[in-house]
Amino acid sequence: KNEVEQSPQNLTAQEGEFITINCSYSVGISALHWLQQHPGGGIVSLFMLSSGKKKHGRLIATINIQEKHSSLHITASHPRDSAVYICAPIQGAQKLVFGQGTRLTINP
Amino acid sequence: NAGVTQTPKFRVLKTGQSMTLLCAQDMNHEYMYWYRQDPGMGLRLIHYSVGEGTTAKGEVPDGYNVSRLKKQNFLLGLESAAPSQTSVYFCASSNHGTSGIITQYFGPGTRLTVL
């Protein structure tokens, strides 16, 4: 069993839809990254959070450390949001454990 | 700031050849990491460093060596490349904030093919 499970693995939606990507993990962590990887391959950190909720523009991330679950939401989705979204809990010594990613496609 | 840069961007090797991937960061970060990314699998940690002159093994260190002679550089070496090392390699760096929680910054990746 993977230490980090993301769902869904693939998601296709229409522009404007509300998107939710879920992440469950089995390891003990101090915080968690949500990363975005565009088709060109570059990886950027969207959020790092250890509790509650963070919001950046149309993106919202929530985490429940006790339940070992995090979600990433995208409001008013746009084709430029099409990317792979990766959940990465942070273990000790700054080590990340990565989910396999959720491939999101937003159609115009 | 250039952030995290990787050299080269692409490389094709024959089995048994050696090469070194260079990662450089200009953010004065203490921590640096090398990951590989393979289809159908998440990123996996190869080696990492918590400071100049230190290195440690990650999840998949076999077949790789690393060095951190300068704080800004982290080198990944393949002494005798194998087809199983065909992958996309990402370098990342981070610092240790006052809260103990840090953000990792990723390089653009190096696509390596071993024939």
CSV table of C-alpha atoms in Angstrom, one decimal, chain B residues 23-105:
chain,number,residue,atom,x,y,z
B,23,CYS,CA,22.4,21.3,-9.6
B,24,ALA,CA,23.0,24.9,-8.6
B,25,GLN,CA,20.9,27.2,-6.4
B,26,ASP,CA,21.4,30.9,-5.6
B,27,MET,CA,19.1,31.2,-2.6
B,28,ASN,CA,21.7,30.3,0.0
B,29,HIS,CA,19.6,27.2,1.0
B,30,GLU,CA,21.1,24.6,3.4
B,31,TYR,CA,19.1,21.6,2.1
B,32,MET,CA,19.4,20.1,-1.4
B,33,TYR,CA,17.8,17.0,-2.9
B,34,TRP,CA,18.0,14.8,-5.9
B,35,TYR,CA,14.8,13.0,-7.1
B,36,ARG,CA,13.9,10.8,-10.0
B,37,GLN,CA,10.5,10.7,-11.6
B,38,ASP,CA,9.3,7.7,-13.5
B,39,PRO,CA,6.0,7.1,-15.4
B,40,GLY,CA,3.3,5.8,-13.0
B,41,MET,CA,5.3,6.5,-9.9
B,42,GLY,CA,5.7,9.5,-7.7
B,43,LEU,CA,8.9,11.4,-7.3
B,44,ARG,CA,11.4,9.3,-5.3
B,45,LEU,CA,14.3,10.7,-3.3
B,46,ILE,CA,17.8,9.5,-4.4
B,47,HIS,CA,20.1,11.4,-2.1
B,48,TYR,CA,19.9,14.6,-0.1
B,49,SER,CA,22.2,17.0,1.7
B,50,VAL,CA,21.5,19.1,4.9
B,51,GLY,CA,24.6,21.3,4.4
B,52,GLU,CA,27.9,21.8,2.7
B,53,GLY,CA,30.1,18.7,3.0
B,54,THR,CA,27.2,16.4,4.0
B,55,THR,CA,25.2,13.9,2.1
B,56,ALA,CA,22.7,11.2,3.0
B,57,LYS,CA,20.9,8.4,1.2
B,58,GLY,CA,17.3,8.6,0.2
B,59,GLU,CA,14.8,6.0,-0.9
B,60,VAL,CA,16.6,4.8,-4.1
B,61,PRO,CA,20.3,5.6,-3.8
B,62,ASP,CA,21.8,2.5,-5.5
B,63,GLY,CA,23.8,3.3,-8.6
B,64,TYR,CA,24.2,7.0,-7.7
B,65,ASN,CA,26.8,9.0,-5.8
B,66,VAL,CA,26.6,12.7,-4.8
B,67,SER,CA,28.8,15.4,-3.6
B,68,ARG,CA,28.2,18.8,-1.9
B,69,LEU,CA,31.6,20.5,-1.9
B,70,LYS,CA,30.0,23.9,-2.2
B,71,LYS,CA,26.8,25.1,-0.5
B,72,GLN,CA,25.3,26.2,-3.8
B,73,ASN,CA,26.0,23.1,-5.8
B,74,PHE,CA,24.8,19.5,-5.5
B,75,LEU,CA,26.2,17.0,-8.0
B,76,LEU,CA,24.6,13.6,-8.9
B,77,GLY,CA,26.9,11.0,-10.4
B,78,LEU,CA,26.2,7.9,-12.4
B,79,GLU,CA,29.4,5.8,-12.5
B,80,SER,CA,28.1,3.1,-14.8
B,81,ALA,CA,24.8,4.0,-16.3
B,82,ALA,CA,22.1,1.3,-16.7
B,83,PRO,CA,18.8,1.4,-18.7
B,84,SER,CA,16.9,1.3,-15.4
B,85,GLN,CA,18.3,4.8,-14.7
B,86,THR,CA,16.4,6.2,-17.7
B,87,SER,CA,14.3,8.8,-15.9
B,88,VAL,CA,13.7,12.5,-15.4
B,89,TYR,CA,15.8,13.9,-12.6
B,90,PHE,CA,14.8,16.8,-10.5
B,91,CYS,CA,16.9,18.8,-8.0
B,92,ALA,CA,15.4,20.8,-5.2
B,93,SER,CA,16.6,23.0,-2.5
B,94,SER,CA,15.0,24.4,0.7
B,95,ASN,CA,15.8,26.2,3.9
B,96,HIS,CA,14.8,25.6,7.5
B,97,GLY,CA,12.6,28.4,8.7
B,98,THR,CA,12.0,29.5,12.2
B,99,SER,CA,8.9,27.4,12.4
B,100,GLY,CA,10.8,24.4,11.2
B,101,ILE,CA,8.6,24.1,8.1
B,102,ILE,CA,10.1,24.9,4.7
B,103,THR,CA,9.2,25.1,1.1
B,104,GLN,CA,11.1,23.2,-1.5
B,105,TYR,CA,12.1,24.9,-4.8
